[in-house]
Coordinates of C-alpha atoms in Angstrom, one line a residue:
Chain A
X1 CA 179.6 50.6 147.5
X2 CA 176.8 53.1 147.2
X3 CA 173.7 52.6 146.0
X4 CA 171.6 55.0 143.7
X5 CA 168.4 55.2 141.4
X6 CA 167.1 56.9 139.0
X7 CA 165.0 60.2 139.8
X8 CA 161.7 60.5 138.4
X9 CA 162.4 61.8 134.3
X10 CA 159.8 64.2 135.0
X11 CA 162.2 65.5 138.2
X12 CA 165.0 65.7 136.1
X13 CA 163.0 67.7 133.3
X14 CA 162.6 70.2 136.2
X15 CA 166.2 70.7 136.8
X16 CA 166.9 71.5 133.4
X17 CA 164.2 73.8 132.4
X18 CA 165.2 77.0 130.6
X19 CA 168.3 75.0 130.4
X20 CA 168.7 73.3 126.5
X21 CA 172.6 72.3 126.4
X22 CA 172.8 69.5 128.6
X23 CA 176.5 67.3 129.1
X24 CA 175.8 64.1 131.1
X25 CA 178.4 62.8 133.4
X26 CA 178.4 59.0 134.4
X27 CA 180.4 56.8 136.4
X28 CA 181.6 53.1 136.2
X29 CA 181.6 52.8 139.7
X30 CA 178.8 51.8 142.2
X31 CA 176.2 53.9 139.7
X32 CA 177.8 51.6 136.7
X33 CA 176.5 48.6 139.5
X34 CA 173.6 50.1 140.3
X35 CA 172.6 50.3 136.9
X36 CA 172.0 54.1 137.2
X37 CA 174.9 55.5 135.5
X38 CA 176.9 53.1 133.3
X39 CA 177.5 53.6 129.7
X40 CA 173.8 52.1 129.1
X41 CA 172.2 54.3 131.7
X42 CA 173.7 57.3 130.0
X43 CA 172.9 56.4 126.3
X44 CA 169.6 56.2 127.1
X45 CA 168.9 59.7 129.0
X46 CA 170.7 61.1 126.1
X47 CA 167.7 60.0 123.9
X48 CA 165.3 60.8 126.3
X49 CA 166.7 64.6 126.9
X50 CA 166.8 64.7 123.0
X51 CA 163.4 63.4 122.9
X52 CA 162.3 66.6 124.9
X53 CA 164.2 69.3 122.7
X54 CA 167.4 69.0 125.1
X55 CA 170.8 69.7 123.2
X56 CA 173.3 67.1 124.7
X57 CA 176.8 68.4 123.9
X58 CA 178.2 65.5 125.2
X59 CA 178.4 62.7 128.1
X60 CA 181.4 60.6 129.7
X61 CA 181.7 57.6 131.5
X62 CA 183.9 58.4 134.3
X63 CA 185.7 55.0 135.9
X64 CA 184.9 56.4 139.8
X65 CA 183.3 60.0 139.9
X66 CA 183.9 60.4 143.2
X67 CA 187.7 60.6 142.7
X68 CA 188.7 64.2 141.9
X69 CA 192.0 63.3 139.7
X70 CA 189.8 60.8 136.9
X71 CA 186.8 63.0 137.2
X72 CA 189.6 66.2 135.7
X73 CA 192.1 63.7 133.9
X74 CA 188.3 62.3 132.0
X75 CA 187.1 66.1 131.4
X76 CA 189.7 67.9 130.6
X77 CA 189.7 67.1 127.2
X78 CA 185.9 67.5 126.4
X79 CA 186.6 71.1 128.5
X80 CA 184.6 73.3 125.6
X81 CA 181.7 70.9 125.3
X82 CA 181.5 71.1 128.9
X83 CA 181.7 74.9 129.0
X84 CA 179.5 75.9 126.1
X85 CA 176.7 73.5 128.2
X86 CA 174.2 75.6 130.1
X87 CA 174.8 72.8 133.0
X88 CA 175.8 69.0 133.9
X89 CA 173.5 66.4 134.5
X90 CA 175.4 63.6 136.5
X91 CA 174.1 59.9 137.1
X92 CA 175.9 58.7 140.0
X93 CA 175.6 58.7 144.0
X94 CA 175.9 61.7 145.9
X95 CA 179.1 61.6 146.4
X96 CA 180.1 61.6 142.6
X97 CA 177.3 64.4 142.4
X98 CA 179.4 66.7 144.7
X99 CA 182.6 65.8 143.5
X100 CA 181.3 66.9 139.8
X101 CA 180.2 70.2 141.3
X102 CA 182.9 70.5 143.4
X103 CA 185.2 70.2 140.0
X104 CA 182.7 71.8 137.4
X105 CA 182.2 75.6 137.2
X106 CA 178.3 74.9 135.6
X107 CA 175.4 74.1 137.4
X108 CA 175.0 70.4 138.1
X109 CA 171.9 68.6 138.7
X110 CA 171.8 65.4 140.7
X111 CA 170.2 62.7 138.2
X112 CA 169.9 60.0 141.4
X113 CA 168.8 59.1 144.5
X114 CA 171.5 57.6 146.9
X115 CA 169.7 54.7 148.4
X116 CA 170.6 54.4 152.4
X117 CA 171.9 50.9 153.2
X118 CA 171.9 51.5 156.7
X119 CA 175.0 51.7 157.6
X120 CA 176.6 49.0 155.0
X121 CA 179.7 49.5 155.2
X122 CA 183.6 47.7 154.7
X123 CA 185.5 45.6 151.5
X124 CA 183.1 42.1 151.8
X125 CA 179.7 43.6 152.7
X126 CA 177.1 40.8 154.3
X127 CA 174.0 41.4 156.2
X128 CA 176.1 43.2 159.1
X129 CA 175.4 47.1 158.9
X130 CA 177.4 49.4 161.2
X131 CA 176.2 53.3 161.5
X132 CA 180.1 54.1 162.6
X133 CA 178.3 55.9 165.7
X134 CA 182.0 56.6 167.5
X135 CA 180.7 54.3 170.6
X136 CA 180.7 51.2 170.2
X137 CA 177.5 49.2 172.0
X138 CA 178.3 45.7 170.5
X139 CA 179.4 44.2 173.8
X140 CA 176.3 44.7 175.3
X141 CA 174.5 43.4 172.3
X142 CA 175.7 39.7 171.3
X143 CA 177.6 41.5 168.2
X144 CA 174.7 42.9 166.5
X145 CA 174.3 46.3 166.5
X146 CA 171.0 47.7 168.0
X147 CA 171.7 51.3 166.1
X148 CA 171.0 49.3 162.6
X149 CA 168.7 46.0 163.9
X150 CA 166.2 48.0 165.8
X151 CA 163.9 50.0 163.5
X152 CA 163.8 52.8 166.0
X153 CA 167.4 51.8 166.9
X154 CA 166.8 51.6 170.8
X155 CA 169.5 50.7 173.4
X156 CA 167.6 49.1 176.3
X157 CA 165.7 46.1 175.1
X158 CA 162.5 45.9 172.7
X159 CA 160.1 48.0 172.1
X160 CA 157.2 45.7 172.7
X161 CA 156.0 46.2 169.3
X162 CA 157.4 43.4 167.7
X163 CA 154.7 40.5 166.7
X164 CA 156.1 36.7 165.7
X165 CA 159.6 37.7 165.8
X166 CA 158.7 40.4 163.2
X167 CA 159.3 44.3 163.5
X168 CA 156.2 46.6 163.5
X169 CA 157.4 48.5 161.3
X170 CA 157.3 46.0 158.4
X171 CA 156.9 42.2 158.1
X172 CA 159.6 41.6 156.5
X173 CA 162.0 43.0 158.8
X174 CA 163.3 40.7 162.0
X175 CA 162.9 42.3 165.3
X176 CA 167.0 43.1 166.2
X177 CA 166.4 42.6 170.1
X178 CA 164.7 39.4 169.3
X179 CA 168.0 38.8 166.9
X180 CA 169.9 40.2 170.0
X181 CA 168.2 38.2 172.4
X182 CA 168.6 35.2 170.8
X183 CA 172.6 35.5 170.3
X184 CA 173.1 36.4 173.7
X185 CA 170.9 33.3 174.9
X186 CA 173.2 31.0 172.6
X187 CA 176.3 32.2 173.9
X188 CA 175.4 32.1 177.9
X189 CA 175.6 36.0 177.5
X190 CA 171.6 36.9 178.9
X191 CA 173.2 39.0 181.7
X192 CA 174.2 41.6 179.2
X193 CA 169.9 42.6 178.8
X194 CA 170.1 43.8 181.9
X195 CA 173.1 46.5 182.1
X196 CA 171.7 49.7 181.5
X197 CA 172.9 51.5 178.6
X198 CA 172.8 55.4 179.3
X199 CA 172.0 57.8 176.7
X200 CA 173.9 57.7 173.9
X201 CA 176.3 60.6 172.7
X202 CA 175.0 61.5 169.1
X203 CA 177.5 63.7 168.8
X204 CA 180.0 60.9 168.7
X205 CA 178.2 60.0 165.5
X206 CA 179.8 63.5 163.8
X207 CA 182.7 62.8 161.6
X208 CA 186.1 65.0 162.5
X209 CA 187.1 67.4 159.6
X210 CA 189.8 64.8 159.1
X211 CA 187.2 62.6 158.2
X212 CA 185.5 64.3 156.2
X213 CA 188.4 64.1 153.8
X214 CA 188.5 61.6 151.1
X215 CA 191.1 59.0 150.4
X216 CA 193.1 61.3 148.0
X217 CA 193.0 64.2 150.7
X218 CA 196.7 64.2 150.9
X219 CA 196.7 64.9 147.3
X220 CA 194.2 67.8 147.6
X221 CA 196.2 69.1 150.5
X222 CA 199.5 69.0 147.9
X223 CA 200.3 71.6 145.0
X224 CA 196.7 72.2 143.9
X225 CA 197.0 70.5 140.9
X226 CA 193.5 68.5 140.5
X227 CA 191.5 71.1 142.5
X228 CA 191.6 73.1 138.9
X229 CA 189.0 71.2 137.7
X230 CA 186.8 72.6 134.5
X231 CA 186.7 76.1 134.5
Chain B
X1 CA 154.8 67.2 196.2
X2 CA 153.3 63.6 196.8
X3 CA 150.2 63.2 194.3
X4 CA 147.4 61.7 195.0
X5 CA 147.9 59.1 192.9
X6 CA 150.8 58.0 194.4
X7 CA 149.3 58.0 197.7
X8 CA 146.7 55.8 196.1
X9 CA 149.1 53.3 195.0
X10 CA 150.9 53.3 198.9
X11 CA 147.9 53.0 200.3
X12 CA 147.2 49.7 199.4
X13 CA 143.6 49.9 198.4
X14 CA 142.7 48.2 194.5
X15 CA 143.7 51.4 192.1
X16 CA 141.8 52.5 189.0
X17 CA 143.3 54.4 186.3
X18 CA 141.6 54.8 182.9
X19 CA 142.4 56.8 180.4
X20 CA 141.7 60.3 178.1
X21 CA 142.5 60.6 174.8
X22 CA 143.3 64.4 173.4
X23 CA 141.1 65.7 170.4
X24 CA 142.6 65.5 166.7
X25 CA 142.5 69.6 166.7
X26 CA 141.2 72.1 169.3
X27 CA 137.9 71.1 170.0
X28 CA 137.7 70.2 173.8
X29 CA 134.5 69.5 174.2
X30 CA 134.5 65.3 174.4
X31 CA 137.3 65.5 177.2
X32 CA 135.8 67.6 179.8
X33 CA 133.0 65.5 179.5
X34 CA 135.4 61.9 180.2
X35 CA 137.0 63.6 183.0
X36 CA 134.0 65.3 184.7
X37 CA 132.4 61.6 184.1
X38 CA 135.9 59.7 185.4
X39 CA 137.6 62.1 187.9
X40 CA 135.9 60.9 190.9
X41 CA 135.8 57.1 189.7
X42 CA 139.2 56.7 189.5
X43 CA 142.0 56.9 191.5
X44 CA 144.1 58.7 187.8
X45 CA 143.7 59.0 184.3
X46 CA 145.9 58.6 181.9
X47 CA 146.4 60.7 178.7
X48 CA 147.5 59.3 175.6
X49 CA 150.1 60.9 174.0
X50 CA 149.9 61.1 170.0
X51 CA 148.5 57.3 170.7
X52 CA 149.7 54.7 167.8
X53 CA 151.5 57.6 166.1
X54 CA 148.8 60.4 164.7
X55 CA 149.1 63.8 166.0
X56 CA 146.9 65.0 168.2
X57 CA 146.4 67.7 170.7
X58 CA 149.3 67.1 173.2
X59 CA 149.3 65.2 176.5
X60 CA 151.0 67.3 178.6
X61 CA 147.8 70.4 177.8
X62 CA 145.5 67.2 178.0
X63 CA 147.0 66.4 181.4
X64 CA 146.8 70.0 182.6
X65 CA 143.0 70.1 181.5
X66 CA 142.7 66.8 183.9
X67 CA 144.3 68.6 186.9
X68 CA 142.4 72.5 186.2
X69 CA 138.8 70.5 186.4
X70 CA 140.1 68.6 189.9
X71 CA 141.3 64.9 188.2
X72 CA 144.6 63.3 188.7
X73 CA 146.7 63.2 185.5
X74 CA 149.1 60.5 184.5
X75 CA 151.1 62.1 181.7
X76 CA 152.0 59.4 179.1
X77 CA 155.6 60.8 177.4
X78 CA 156.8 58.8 174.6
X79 CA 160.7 58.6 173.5
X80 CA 159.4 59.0 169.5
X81 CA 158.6 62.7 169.0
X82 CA 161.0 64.6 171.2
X83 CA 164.9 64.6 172.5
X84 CA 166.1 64.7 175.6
X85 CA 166.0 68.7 176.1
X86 CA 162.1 68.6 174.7
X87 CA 161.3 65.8 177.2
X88 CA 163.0 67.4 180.4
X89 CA 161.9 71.0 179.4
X90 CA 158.4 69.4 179.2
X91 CA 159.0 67.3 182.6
X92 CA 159.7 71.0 184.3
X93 CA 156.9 72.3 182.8
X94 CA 154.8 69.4 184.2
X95 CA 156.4 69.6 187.6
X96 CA 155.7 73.4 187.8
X97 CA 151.9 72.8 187.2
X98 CA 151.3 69.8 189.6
X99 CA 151.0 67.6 187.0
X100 CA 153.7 64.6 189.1
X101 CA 152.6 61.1 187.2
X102 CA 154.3 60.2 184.3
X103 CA 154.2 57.0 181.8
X104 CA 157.3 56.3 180.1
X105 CA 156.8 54.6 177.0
X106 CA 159.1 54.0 174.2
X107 CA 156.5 55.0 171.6
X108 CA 155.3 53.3 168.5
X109 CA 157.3 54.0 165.0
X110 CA 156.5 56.7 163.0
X111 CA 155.4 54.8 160.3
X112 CA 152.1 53.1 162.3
X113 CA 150.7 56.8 162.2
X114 CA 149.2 59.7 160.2
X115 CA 152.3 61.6 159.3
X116 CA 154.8 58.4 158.1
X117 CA 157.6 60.7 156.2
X118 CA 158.5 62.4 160.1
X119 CA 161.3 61.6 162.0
X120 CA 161.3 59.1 164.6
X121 CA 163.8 60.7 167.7
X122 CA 164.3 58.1 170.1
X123 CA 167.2 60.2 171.3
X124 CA 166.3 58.3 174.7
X125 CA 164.3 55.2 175.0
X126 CA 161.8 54.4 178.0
X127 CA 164.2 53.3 180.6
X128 CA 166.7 56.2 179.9
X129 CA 164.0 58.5 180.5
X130 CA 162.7 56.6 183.5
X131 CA 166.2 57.2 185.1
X132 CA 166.2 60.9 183.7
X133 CA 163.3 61.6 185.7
X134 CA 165.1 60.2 189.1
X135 CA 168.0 62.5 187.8
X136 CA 166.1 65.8 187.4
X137 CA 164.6 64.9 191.0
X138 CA 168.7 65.0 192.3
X139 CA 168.8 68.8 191.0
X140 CA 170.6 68.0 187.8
X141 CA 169.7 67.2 184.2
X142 CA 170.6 65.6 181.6
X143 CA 173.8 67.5 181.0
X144 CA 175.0 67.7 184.6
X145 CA 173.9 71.2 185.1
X146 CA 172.1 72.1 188.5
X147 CA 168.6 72.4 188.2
X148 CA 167.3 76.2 189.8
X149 CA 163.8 74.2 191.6
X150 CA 162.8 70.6 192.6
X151 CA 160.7 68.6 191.2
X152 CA 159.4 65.3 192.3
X153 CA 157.1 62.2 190.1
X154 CA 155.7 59.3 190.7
X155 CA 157.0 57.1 187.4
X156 CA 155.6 54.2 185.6
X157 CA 156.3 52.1 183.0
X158 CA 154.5 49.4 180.7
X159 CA 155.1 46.1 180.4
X160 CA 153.3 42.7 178.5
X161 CA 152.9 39.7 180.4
X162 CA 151.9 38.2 177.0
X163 CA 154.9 39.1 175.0
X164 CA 156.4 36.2 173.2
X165 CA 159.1 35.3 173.6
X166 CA 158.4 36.2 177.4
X167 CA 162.3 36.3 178.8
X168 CA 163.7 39.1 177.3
X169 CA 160.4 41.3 178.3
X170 CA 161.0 40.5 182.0
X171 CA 164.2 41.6 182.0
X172 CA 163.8 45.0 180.6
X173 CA 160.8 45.1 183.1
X174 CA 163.6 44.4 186.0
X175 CA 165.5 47.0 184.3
X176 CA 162.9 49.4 184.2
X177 CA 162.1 49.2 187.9
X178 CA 166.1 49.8 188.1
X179 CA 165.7 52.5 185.8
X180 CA 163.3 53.8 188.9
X181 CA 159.4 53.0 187.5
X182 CA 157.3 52.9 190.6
X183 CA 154.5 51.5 189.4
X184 CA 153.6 49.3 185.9
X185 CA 150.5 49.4 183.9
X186 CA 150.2 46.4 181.7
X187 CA 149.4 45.7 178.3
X188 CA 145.9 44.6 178.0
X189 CA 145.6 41.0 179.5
X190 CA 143.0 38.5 178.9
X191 CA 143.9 35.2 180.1
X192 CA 144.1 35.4 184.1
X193 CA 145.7 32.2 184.4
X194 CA 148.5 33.5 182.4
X195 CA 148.9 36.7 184.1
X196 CA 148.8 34.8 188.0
X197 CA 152.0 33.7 186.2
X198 CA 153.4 36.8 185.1
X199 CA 152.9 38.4 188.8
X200 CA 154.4 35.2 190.6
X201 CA 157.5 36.6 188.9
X202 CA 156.6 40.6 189.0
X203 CA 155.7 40.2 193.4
X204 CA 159.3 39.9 194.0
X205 CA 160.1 43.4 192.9
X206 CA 159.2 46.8 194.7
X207 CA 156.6 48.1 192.1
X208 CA 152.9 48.5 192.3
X209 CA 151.2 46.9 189.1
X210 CA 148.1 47.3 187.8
X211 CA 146.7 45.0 185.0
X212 CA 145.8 46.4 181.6
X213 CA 141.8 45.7 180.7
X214 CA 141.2 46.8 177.3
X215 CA 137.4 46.7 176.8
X216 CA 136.2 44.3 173.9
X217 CA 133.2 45.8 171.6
X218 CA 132.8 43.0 169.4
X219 CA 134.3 39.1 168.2
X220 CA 135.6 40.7 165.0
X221 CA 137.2 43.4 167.2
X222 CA 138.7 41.0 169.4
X223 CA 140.1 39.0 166.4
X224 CA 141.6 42.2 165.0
X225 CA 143.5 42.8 168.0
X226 CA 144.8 39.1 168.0
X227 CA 146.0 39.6 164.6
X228 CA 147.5 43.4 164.8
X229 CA 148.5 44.2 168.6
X230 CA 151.4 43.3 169.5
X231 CA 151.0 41.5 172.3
X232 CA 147.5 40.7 173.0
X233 CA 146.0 37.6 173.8
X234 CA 142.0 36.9 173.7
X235 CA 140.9 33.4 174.5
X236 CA 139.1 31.9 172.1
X237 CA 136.7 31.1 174.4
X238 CA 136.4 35.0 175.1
X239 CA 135.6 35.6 171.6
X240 CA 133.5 32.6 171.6
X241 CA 131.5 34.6 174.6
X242 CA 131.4 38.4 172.3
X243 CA 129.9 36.2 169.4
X244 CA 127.1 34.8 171.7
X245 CA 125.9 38.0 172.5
X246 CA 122.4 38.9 171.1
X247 CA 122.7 41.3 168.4
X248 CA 123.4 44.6 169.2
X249 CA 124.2 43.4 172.9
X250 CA 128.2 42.9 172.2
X251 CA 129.1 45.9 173.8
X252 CA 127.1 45.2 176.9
X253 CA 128.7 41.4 176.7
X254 CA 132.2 43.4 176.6
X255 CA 131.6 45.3 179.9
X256 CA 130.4 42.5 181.7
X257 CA 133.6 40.3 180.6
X258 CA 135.5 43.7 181.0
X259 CA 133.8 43.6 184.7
X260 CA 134.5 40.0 186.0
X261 CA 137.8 40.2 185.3
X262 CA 138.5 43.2 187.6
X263 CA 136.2 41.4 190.5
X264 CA 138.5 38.2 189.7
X265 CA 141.7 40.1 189.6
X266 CA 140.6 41.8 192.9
X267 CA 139.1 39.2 194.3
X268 CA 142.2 37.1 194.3
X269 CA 144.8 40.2 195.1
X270 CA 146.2 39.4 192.0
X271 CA 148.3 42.8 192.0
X272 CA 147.9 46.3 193.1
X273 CA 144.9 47.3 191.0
X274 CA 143.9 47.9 187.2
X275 CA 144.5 50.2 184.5
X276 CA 141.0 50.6 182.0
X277 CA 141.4 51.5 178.7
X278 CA 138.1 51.7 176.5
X279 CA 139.4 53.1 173.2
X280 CA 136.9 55.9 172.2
X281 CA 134.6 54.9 174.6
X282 CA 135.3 56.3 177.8
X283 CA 131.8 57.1 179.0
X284 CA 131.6 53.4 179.2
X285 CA 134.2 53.3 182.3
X286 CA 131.4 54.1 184.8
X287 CA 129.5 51.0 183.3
X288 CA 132.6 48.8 183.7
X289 CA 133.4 49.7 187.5
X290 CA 129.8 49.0 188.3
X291 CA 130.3 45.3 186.6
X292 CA 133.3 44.9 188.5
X293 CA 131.1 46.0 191.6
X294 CA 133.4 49.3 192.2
X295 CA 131.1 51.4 192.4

């Protein structure tokens, strides 16, 4: 899941000005979760575009805007509305954002901010963050990656900066190596502190083109179909 | 090129290093003054590079002021602000000016300093630029390639004998000195007792180590570093000892403290020297030395 808020109104007034027809896309996804783009979310930027002199032509729900078949299946039947807008305002994460444009021949404004979870990522997501770096460090580290624990996401040891278990960079953040430390201790594992870990490859951390691709790639690779989108 | 400093530290004789801090802008005129007043006093001087995160004038043109007016830089290099091409091309330009000490620090977050919405780098962290250092000395960098000129440093690295929990600190000191850190300078240390212990376990490694001696200007400042530096330890007996001061004496109460804890650590060959940092108040230095009977 993604995570999103709400830009500032008066940031969103700034995308739209000179522009007075104004469709609103949300989704019933993670924005839906979020609270940033569900049905209620979108009801009430409606009234507060009106409350400004904004036309809305119209706004949808979409179940998961970052798929490209629901986001054209859901539009294609509110195409006019959509075309006679001067542009799209869509509440959702980033992704949903650039699968609008990508689908949408009309400017589209982001209406959120896509929260970084650090690297939260699978199905059943717990306190465990992964930042799918392509080289895998969590055999030297006890299991907990240094990437996402460590503030400034170092891969020899601490930093030094930590006080009382707690991260300089705020209190309420644990130190990881401390976190590291501690694991390794408990599991007779100390030994691993003192391999040195050579620089890291960053460009490890660059998806492929392949993944770059979304889970309905195969579909965008077939007859063309749902790349039509709203034009 | 063997620098002085380095000869210093072979040598065997009790080493002093203190410390310059660059100007926030381009006025120059505070640091010629430290170094004319320091150069001869000490055996290096350190400069600080963008200390606790706020941009300053840069260490490496800080260091190359130290070494045009006849001092002995130690260029402090943190991981935070540059990558590993920034670092090395800066480590050439270092080499190619005589400037051969370096401190390899990790660096303290972004956020700690005056321009919180930059990017922390971090590409390398202290002990993989330690052993990037050892590299460029074997003719190649970073990315393998040969390197057209030598270059040759004398490399340090921090450590705190107070850090708590203490274990995991010693190793990545170990691994430092694998890394290839010749010589240590210490985060400030205040309770001698404590750091006897520290350098029972730091003899047994080839390094040279000089303890840190941060100067104490008054209780309240002593109390503030207890609270907010990672690290440090003051007594309460040493704060006890700032608050007794007369009024308006606590700075000369700081120097003397400042002083008989360099006889002391002398005195009893504790380690291979000390390294004095006086915060802003480097024209003190000369005072200090004299307390500690150095000069």
């Amino acid at each position: 899941m993604l995570r999103s808020e709400q830009k500032p109104f008066e940031e969103i007034l700034g995308y739209l000005e000179g522009e007075n027809m104004v469709f609103i896309l949300g989704c019933d996804g993670c924005a839906q979760a979020s609270q940033t783009g569900g049905l209620p979310q979108v009801l009430e930027m409606k009234g507060r575009l009106e409350r400004e002199g904004k036309k809305i032509t119209g706004y949808k729900v979409v179940d998961f805007l970052c798929q490209k078949a629901l986001v054209a299946s859901a539009l294609r039947p509110l195409e006019d509305r959509v075309m006679e807008s001067d542009s799209v305002l869509v509440l959702c994460c980033g992704v949903g954002i650039q699968t609008s444009a990508a689908m949408i021949l009309k400017p589209v404004h982001p209406g959120c901010n896509t929260i970084n979870l650090g690297g939260s990522r699978g199905e059943w997501r717990g306190s465990e963050r992964c930042m799918e770096c392509g080289d895998c460090l969590l055999d030297y580290t006890g299991g907990i990656c240094p990437l996402a624990a460590c503030s400034k996401g170092l891969r020899n040891g601490a930093c030094g900066g930590a006080s009382n278990g707690r991260c300089e960079v705020s209190p309420e953040k644990p130190c990881g190596w401390e976190l590291i430390y501690a694991r390794l201790k408990e599991t007779g594992r100390l030994d691993m502190l003192k391999k040195f870990v050579p620089p890291k490859a960053w460009n490890k951390m660059r998806p492929t083109p392949e993944m770059l691709s979304t889970s309905v790639w195969a579909l965008e690779q077939g007859d063309g179909s749902i790349q039509e989108g709203i034009e | 090129m063997i620098s002085s400093f380095k000869k210093a530290l072979e040598s065997g004789k009790f080493v002093v290093t203190s410390e310059v801090a660059p100007p926030k802008g381009t006025n120059l005129e505070k640091m010629p003054h430290h170094i004319e007043l320091l150069k001869d006093k000490v055996d290096a001087m350190n400069v600080t590079d963008h200390q606790s995160s706020v941009m300053r004038f840069p260490s490496l043109g800080g260091a190359l002021l130290v070494k045009e007016m006849g001092g002995e830089p130690i260029l402090q290099m943190t991981c935070r602000d540059r990558n590993r091409l920034a670092l090395q091309a800066d480590l050439l330009f270092a080499a190619s000016r005589g400037i051969n000490n370096v401190l390899c620090l990790t660096g303290d977050s972004v956020i700690l300093g005056d321009h919180k919405e930059a990017k922390g780098v971090f590409d390398l962290d202290s002990s993989q630029l330690l052993a990037a250092i050892r590299r460029l000395e074997k003719g190649k960098d970073l990315g393998g390639n040969d390197l057209d000129g030598s270059v040759s440093f004398c490399a340090g690295a921090i450590v705190t004998p107070e850090a708590d929990p203490i274990e995991p600190q010693l190793i990545k000191f170990e691994k430092k000195i694998e890394a290839g850190a010749e010589f240590i300078q210490t985060q400030a240390v205040y309770d001698l007792d404590n750091f006897k212990q520290f350098m029972d376990y730091a003899k047994q490694f080839p390094v040279k180590i000089l303890a840190g001696i941060i100067l104490l200007t008054s209780a309240p400042m002593a109390r503030f570093m207890n609270k907010n530096v990672a690290g440090v330890n003051v007594p309460q007996e040493l704060i006890d000892e700032m608050a007794s001061a007369p009024k308006g004496r606590a700075l000369d109460k700081g120097i003397e403290i400042a002083g008989r804890m360099i006889k002391r650590i002398k005195k009893e060959k504790m380690c291979d020297g000390v390294h004095i940092m006086a915060i802003g108040r480097e024209e003190l230095v000369p005072d200090i030395l004299s307390a500690a009977g150095l000069i």
